[in-house]
XYZ file of C-alpha atoms in Angstrom:
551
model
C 5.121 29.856 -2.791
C 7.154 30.087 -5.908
C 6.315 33.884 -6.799
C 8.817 34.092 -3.166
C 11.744 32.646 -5.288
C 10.945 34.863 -8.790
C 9.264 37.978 -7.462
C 10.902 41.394 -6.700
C 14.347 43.093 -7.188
C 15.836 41.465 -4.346
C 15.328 37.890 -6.079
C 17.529 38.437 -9.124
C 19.695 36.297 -7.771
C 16.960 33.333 -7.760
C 16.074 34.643 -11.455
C 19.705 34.346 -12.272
C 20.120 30.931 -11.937
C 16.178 29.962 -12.895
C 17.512 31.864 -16.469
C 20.927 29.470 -16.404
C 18.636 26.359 -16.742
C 17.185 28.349 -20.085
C 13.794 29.610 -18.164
C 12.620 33.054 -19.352
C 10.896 36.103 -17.638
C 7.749 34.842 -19.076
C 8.195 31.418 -17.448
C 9.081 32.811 -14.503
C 5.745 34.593 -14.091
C 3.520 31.345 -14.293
C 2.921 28.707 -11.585
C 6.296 26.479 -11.101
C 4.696 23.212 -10.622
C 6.780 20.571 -9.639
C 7.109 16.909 -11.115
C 8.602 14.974 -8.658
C 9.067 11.426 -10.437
C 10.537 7.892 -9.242
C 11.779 7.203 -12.740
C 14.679 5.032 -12.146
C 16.696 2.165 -14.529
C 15.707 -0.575 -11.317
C 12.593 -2.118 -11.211
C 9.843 -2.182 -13.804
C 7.295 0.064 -11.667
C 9.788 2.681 -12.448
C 11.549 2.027 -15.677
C 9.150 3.839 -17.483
C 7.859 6.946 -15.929
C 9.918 9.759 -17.472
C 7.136 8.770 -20.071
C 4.411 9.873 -17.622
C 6.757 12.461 -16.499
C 6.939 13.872 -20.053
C 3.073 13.614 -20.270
C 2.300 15.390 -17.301
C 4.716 18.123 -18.108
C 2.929 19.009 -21.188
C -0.524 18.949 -19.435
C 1.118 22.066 -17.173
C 2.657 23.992 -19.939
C -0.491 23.092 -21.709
C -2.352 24.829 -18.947
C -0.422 28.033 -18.504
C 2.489 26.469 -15.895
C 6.169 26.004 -15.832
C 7.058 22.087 -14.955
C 10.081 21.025 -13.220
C 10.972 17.588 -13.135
C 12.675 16.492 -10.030
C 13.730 12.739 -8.981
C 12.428 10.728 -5.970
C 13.951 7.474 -4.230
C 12.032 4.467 -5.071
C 12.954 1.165 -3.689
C 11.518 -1.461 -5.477
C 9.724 -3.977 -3.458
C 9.368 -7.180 -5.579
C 13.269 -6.310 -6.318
C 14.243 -5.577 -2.428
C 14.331 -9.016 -0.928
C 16.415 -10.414 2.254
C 17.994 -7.399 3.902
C 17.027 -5.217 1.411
C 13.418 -5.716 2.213
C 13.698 -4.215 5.272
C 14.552 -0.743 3.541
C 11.220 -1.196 1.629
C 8.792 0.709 3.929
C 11.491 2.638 6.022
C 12.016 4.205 2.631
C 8.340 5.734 2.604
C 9.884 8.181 4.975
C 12.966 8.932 3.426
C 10.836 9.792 0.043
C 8.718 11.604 2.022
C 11.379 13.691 3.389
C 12.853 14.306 0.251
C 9.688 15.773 -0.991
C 9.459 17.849 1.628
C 12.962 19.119 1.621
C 12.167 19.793 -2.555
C 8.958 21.844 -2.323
C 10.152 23.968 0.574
C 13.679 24.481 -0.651
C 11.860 25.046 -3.680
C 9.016 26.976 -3.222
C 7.080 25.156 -5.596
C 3.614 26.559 -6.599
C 2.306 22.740 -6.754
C 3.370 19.276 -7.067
C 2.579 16.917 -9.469
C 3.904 13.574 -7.898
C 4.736 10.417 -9.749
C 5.572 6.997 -7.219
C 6.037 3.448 -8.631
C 6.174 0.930 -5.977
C 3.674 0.864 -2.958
C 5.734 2.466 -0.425
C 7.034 5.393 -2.809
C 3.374 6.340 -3.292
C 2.388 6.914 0.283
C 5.554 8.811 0.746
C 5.103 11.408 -1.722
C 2.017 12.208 -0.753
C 2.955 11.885 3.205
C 6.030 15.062 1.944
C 3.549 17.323 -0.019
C 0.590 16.663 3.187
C 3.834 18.097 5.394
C 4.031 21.573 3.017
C 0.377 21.592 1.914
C 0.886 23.041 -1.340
C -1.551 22.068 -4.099
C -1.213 18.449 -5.584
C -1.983 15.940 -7.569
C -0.413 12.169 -7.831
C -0.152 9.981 -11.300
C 0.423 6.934 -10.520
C 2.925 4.923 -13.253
C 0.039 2.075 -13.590
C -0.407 -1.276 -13.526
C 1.442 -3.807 -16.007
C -1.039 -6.326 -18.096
C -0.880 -9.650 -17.836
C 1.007 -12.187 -19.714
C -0.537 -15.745 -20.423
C 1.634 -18.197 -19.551
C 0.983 -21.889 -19.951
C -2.570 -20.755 -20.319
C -3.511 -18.981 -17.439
C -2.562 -14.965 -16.569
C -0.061 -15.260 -14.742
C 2.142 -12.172 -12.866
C 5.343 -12.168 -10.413
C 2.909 -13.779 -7.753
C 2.562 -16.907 -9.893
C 6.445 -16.756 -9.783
C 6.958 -16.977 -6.388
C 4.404 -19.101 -5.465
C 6.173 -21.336 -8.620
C 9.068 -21.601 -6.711
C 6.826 -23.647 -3.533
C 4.985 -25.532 -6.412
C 9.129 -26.971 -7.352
C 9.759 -27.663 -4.209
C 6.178 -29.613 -3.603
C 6.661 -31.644 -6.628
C 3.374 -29.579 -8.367
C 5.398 -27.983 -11.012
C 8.143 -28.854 -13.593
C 11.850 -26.565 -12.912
C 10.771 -25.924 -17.135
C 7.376 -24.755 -15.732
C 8.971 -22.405 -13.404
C 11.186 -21.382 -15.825
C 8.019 -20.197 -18.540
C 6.829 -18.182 -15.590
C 9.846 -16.821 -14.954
C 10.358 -16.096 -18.486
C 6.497 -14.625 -19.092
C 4.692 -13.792 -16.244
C 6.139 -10.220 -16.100
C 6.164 -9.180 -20.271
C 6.313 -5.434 -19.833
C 6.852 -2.112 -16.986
C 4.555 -1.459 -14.670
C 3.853 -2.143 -11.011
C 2.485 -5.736 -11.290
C -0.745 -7.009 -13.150
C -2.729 -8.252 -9.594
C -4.562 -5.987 -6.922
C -0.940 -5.262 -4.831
C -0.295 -2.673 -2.628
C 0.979 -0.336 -5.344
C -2.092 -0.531 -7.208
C -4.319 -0.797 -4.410
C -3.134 2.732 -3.129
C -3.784 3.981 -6.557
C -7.117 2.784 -6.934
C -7.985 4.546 -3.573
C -6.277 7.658 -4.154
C -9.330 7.859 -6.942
C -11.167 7.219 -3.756
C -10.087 10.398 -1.990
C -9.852 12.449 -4.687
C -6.553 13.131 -4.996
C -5.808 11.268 -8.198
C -7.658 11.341 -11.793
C -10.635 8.328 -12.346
C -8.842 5.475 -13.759
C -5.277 6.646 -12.014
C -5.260 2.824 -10.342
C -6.209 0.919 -13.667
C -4.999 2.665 -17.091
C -2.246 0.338 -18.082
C 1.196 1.758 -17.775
C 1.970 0.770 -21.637
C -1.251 2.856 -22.739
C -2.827 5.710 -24.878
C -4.819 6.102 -21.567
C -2.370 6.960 -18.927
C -0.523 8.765 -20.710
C -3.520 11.158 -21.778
C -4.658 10.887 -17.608
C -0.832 12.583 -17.227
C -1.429 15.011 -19.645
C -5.135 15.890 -17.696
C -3.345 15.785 -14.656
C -0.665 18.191 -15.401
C -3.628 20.607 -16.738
C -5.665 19.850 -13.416
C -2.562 20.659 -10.598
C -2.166 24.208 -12.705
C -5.692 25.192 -12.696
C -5.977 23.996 -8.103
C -2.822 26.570 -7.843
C -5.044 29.576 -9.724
C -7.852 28.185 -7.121
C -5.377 27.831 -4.197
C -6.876 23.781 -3.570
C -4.045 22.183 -1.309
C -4.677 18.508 -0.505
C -5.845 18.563 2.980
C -8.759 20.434 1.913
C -9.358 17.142 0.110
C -7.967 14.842 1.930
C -10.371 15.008 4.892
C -12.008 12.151 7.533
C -14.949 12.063 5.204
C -12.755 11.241 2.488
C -10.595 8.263 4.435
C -14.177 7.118 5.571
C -14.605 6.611 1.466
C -10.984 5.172 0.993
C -11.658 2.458 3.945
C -14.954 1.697 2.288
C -13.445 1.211 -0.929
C -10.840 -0.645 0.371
C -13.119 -3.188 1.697
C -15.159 -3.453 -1.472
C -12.580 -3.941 -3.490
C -10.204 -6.657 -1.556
C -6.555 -4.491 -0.987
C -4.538 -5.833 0.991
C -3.580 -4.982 4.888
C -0.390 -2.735 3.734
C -2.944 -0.316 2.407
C -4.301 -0.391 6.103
C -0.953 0.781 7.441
C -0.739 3.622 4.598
C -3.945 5.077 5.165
C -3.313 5.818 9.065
C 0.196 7.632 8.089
C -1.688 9.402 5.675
C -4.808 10.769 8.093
C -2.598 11.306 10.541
C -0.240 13.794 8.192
C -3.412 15.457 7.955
C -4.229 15.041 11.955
C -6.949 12.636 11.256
C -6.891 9.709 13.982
C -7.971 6.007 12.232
C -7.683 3.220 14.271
C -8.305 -0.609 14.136
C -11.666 0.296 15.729
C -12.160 2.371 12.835
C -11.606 0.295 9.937
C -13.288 -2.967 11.494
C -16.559 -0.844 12.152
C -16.451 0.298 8.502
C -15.935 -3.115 7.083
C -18.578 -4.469 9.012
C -20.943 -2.814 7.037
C -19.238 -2.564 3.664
C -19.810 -5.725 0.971
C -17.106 -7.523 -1.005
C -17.704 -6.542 -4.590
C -14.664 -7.618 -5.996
C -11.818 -10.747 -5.810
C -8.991 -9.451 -7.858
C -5.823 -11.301 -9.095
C -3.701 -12.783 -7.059
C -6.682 -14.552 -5.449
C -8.284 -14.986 -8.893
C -7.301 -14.105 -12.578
C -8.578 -11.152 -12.691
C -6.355 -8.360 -13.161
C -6.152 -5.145 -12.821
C -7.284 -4.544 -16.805
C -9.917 -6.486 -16.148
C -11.140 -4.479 -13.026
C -10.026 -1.364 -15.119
C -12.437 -2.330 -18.262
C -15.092 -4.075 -15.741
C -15.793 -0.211 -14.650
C -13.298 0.150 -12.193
C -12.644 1.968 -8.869
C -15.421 4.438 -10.395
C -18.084 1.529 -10.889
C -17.182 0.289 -7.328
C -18.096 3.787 -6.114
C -21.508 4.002 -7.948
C -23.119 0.879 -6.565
C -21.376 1.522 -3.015
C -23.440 4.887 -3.022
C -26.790 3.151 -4.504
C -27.163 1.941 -0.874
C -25.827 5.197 0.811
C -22.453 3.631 1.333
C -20.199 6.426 0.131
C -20.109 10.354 1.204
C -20.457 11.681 -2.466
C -20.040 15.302 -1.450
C -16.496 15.043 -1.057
C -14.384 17.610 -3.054
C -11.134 15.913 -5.378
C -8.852 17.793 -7.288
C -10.917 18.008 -10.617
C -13.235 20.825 -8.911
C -16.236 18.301 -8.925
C -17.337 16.448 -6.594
C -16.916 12.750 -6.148
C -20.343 12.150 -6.772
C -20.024 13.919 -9.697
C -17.063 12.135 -11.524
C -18.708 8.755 -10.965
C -22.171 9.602 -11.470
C -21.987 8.088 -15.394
C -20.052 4.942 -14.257
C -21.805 1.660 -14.041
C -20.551 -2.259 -13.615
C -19.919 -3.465 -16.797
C -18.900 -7.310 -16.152
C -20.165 -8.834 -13.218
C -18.095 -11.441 -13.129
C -15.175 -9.119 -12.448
C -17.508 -6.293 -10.134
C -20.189 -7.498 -7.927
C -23.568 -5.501 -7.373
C -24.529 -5.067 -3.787
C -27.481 -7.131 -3.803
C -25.016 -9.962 -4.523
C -21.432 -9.528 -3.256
C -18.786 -12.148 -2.720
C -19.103 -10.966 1.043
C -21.715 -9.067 3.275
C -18.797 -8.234 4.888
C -15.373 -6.096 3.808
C -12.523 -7.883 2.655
C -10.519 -7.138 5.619
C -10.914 -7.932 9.403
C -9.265 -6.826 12.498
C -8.457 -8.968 15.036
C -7.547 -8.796 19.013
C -6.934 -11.155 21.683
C -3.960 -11.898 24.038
C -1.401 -12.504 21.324
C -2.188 -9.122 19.448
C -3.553 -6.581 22.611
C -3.545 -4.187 19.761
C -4.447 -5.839 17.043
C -3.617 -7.794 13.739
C -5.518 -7.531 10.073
C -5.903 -10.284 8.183
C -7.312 -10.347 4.011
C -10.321 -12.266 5.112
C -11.471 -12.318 1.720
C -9.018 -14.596 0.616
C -8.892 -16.992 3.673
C -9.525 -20.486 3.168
C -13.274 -21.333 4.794
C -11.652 -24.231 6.664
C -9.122 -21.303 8.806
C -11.798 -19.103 9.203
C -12.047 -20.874 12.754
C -9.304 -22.366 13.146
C -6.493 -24.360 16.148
C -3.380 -25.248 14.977
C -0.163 -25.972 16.488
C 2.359 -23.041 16.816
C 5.951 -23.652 14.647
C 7.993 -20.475 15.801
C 10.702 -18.342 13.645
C 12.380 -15.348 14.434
C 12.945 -14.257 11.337
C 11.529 -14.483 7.493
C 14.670 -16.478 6.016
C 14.295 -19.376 8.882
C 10.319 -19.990 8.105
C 10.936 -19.852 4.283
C 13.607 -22.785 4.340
C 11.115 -24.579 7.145
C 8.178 -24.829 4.676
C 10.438 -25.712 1.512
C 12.341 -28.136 3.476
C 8.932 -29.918 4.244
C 8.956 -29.208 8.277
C 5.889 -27.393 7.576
C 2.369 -29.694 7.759
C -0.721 -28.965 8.031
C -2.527 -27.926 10.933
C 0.327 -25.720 11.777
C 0.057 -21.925 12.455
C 4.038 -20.535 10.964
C 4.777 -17.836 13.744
C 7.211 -15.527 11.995
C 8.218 -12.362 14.604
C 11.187 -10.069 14.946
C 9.499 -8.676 11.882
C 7.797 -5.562 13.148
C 8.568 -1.927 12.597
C 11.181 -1.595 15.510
C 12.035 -5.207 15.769
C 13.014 -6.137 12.164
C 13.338 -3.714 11.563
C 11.434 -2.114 8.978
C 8.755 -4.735 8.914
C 9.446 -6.498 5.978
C 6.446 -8.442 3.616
C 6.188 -11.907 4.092
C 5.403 -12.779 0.445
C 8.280 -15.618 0.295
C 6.786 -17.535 2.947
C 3.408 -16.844 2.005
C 3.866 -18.058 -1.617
C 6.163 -20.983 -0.479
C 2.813 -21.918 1.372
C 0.962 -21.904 -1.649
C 3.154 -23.090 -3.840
C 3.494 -26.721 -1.532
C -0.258 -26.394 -1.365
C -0.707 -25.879 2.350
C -3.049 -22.968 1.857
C -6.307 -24.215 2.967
C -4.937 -25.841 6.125
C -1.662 -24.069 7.469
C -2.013 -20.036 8.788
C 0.468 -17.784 8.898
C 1.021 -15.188 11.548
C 3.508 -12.078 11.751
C 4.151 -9.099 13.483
C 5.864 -8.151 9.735
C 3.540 -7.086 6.717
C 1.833 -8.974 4.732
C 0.112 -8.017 1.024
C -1.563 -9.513 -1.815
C -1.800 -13.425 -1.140
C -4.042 -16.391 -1.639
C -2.493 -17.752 1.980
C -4.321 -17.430 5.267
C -2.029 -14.277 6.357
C -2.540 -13.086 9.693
C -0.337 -9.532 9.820
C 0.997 -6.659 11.745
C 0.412 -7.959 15.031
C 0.553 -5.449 17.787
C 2.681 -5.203 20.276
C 5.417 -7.030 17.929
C 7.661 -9.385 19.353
C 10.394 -6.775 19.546
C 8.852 -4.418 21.962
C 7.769 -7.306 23.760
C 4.484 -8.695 22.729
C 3.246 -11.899 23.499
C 4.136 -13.484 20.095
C 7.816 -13.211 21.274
C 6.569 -15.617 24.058
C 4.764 -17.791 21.675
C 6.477 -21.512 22.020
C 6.639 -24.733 19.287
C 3.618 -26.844 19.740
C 1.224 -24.014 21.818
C -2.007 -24.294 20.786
C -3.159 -20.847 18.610
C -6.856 -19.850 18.434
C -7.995 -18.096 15.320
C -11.687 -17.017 14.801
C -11.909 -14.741 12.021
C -15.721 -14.349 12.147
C -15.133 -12.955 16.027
C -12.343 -10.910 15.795
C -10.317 -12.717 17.857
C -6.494 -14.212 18.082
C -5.613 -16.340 20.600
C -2.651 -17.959 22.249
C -4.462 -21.025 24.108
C -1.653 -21.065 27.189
C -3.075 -20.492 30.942
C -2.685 -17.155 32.011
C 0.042 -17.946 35.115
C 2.661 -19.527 32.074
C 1.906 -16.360 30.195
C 3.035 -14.437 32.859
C 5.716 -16.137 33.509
C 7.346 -16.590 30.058
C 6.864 -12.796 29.906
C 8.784 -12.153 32.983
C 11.568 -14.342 31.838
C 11.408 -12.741 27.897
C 14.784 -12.197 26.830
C 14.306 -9.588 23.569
C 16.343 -10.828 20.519
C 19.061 -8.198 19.609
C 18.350 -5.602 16.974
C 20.784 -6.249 14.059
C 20.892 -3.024 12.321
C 22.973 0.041 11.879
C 23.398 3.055 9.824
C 19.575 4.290 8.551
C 17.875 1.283 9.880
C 19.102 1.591 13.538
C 17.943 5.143 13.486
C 14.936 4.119 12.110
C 14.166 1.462 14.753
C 14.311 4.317 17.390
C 12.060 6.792 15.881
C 8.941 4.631 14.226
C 5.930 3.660 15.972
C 3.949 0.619 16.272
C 1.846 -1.266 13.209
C -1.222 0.341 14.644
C -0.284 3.758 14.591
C 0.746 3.033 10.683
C 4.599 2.857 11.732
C 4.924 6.775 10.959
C 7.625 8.364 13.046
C 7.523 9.899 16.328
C 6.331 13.132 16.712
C 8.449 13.686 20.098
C 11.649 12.892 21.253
């Protein structure tokens, strides 16, 4: 594409103002390869990656190519809370328009693309599926963890803190040393979150460089895996690779299994349908559930234990994970990535090097993936739920409905003691259209833990939810604000949850479902500007809130 911006006497206009930035002739006859980076002075995911930017730069120039460093929206989603949550995952499309807009304005030869938080990730990649040009993603990496009054501790341990205040479990000086230590350095968090989660599959698919989910941001190691990748995204332009001759349903089949093995979180879910369907790949509930069905646990990664993402990193990592997934014919090694080899290929040397921190599959945490998929009348569509981390005594489970139509209301319920166990926290209005923008219940869900109501209060949402140690029933489909049935859901209705059988229940005869539906009033959406168009133009949970195709 770029030789249409540099090539021939009709583009010395083009060459003009390439030469006014100080590129010469000779510069001008190499790949351009765009670096489109989130570096950014808010939020430590981002903080730092002009250094990777730098890095990956000299891999291209390295390589024979001509880098160009372009910027990238990134909101920051431990930063974004309140209303500014609700911009966190609209924003994946607004980077991935901006992407787009960049390489086709552009005419970029290839794109080297650098995201920090877990929703800038999946949108550069969703911008550079739309042109198809060749790419490569290096992720900014995860932050290590700081020990703080003796344990590892990261901005999970924070906001759970602020529950453990509130319960009487921990000292305001306590909360203040986490505060103060649980977050030393940049990064994008120390535990198995949706930022790092993506990365780890994006090894998975072969889109990303081995160790791209685990090299710590502050280390020798990522910032030689930018320098690789900048060498890599040069050499797929000579070989014309473009990413959906990677990314293929082979390859998601791979990234689900993964997924499972490892214990990400449901967000990951949504990410991975707007992905395959960028590339016209349909993955559905039905999908995923059959996959982790069949696919064992291997791993339980901070924030459900302490071990982080250095220790899955120097365990063996994503790699490792892949190696004793194929021993039993679990993974499709054939798959190409952007290295030239096959998958099979770049972890055919890997091997599980603590066992405490990677399971083998003769003796996994699970049988079963981490994540289940559950229907019934209050989610016709569906709802996921981290079953890995769910307390044994919810895995079948009836508790009494406490109803909130928004995140703020449920968050001062459970601090303000209202909250006891044997409830089920209902928190709608939260959904893609409804919210909108389907905002992450980690407040609530840390609150939980933090007043130590984990193992016998669940929490269910038609909003996200992500790394947690809380029974976290999510994305439940039809959300309230279209009208599904958990916007008929009442205080005191009895709730049905049976993880091991897929099913979610609201335990109300069938005639007073009917008629509570036929007497719905829909709560008002409150938005305007960006977030009003948005509500229009995104689809359900399910269909991994991408926007419409047709108007």
């Amino acid at each position: 594409m770029g030789k249409n911006l540099t090539q021939g006497i009709e583009k010395a206009p083009q060459r003009a103002l390439y030469k006014a930035l100080g590129l010469s002739d000779a510069e001008l006859e190499k790949p351009i390869i765009a670096i489109v980076s989130a570096q950014s002075g808010i939020g430590p995911e981002h903080a730092h990656l002009s250094d990777v930017a730098e890095a990956v730069k000299m891999g291209v120039i390295a390589s024979g190519g001509t880098p160009v460093i372009l910027p990238s929206v990134g909101v920051s989603d431990g930063l974004a809370m309140g209303v500014g949550k609700k911009y966190a995952l609209p924003s994946r499309e607004i980077v991935a328009d901006g992407v787009e807009a960049m390489l086709v304005g552009h005419a970029f030869d290839g794109v080297a693309l650098i995201p920090g938080a877990g929703n800038v990730l999946p949108g550069m990649l969703l911008g550079a599926l739309r042109v198809n040009v060749p790419t490569i993603v290096v992720s900014g990496g995860p932050m290590q963890s700081n020990i703080v009054n003796g344990k590892k501790s990261s901005v999970n341990a924070v906001f759970e803190g602020v529950g453990g205040v509130r319960g009487g479990k921990l000292s305001l000086s306590e909360l203040q040393d986490l505060e103060n230590g649980a977050c030393g350095e940049n990064g994008s968090g120390a535990e198995l979150n949706t930022a790092n989660a993506m990365s780890c599959l994006l090894e998975t698919l072969g889109i990303a460089l081995p160790e791209n989910g685990t090299a710590l941001a502050s280390s020798a190691d990522r910032i030689r895996l930018a320098k690789k990748s900048g060498e890599y995204i040069v050499k797929a332009v000579e070989d014309d690779v473009t990413p959906k001759m990677i990314l293929t349903k082979d390859a998601f089949i791979n990234a689900i299994t993964c997924e499972n093995a490892i214990g990400a979180d449901a967000n990951t879910v949504l990410h991975l349908i707007a992905l395959a369907n960028e590339c016209g790949i349909e993955l559905t509930y039905d999908t995923f559930a059959k996959i982790s069905n069949i696919t064992p646990t291997l791993c339980s990664l901070s924030p459900a234990t302490e071990h982080d993402m250095d220790a899955f990193g120097k365990a063996g990592g994503v790699m490792a994970v892949l190696a004793e997934l194929a021993s039993k014919g679990l993974i499709k090694g054939n798959m190409r990535t952007i290295t030239g080899k096959t998958l099979a290929e770049q972890y055919a040397e890997s091997e599980i090097k603590d066992d405490s921190v990677i399971r083998s599959v003769d003796n996994p945490l699970s049988k079963t993936g981490a994540l289940a998929f559950l229907k019934g009348n209050l989610a016709e569509n569906g709802a996921v739920v981290l079953r890995s981390t769910v307390s044994p005594s919810l895995l079948k489970f009836v508790g009494k409905a406490k109803c909130f139509d928004c995140e703020e209301d449920a968050v001062s319920a459970i601090l303000g003691g209202k909250i006891q166990s044997g409830d089920v926290v209902v928190i709608r209005y939260e959904g893609p259209q409804g919210g909108p923008g389907m905002r992450e219940m980690l407040s609530p869900l840390s609150a939980l833990v933090g007043m130590g109501l984990a193992d016998s209060v669940a929490l269910i949402t038609d909003g996200r939810v992500g790394a947690t140690k809380a029974t976290a029933i999510g994305h439940v489909s039809p959300e309230a604000g279209v009208g599904g049935k958990i916007a008929i859901v009442h205080d005191g209705d009895k709730i049905k949850i049976d993880i091991p059988n897929s099913k979610l229940e609201l335990d109300v005869p069938s005639k007073e479902v009917a008629t509570r539906t036929k007497k719905l009033k829909l709560k008002d959406v409150s938005a305007s500007g960006y977030l009003l168009r948005y509500a229009h133009l995104v689809t359900s949970a399910e269909k991994g809130a991408v926007m419409k195709k047709k108007f």
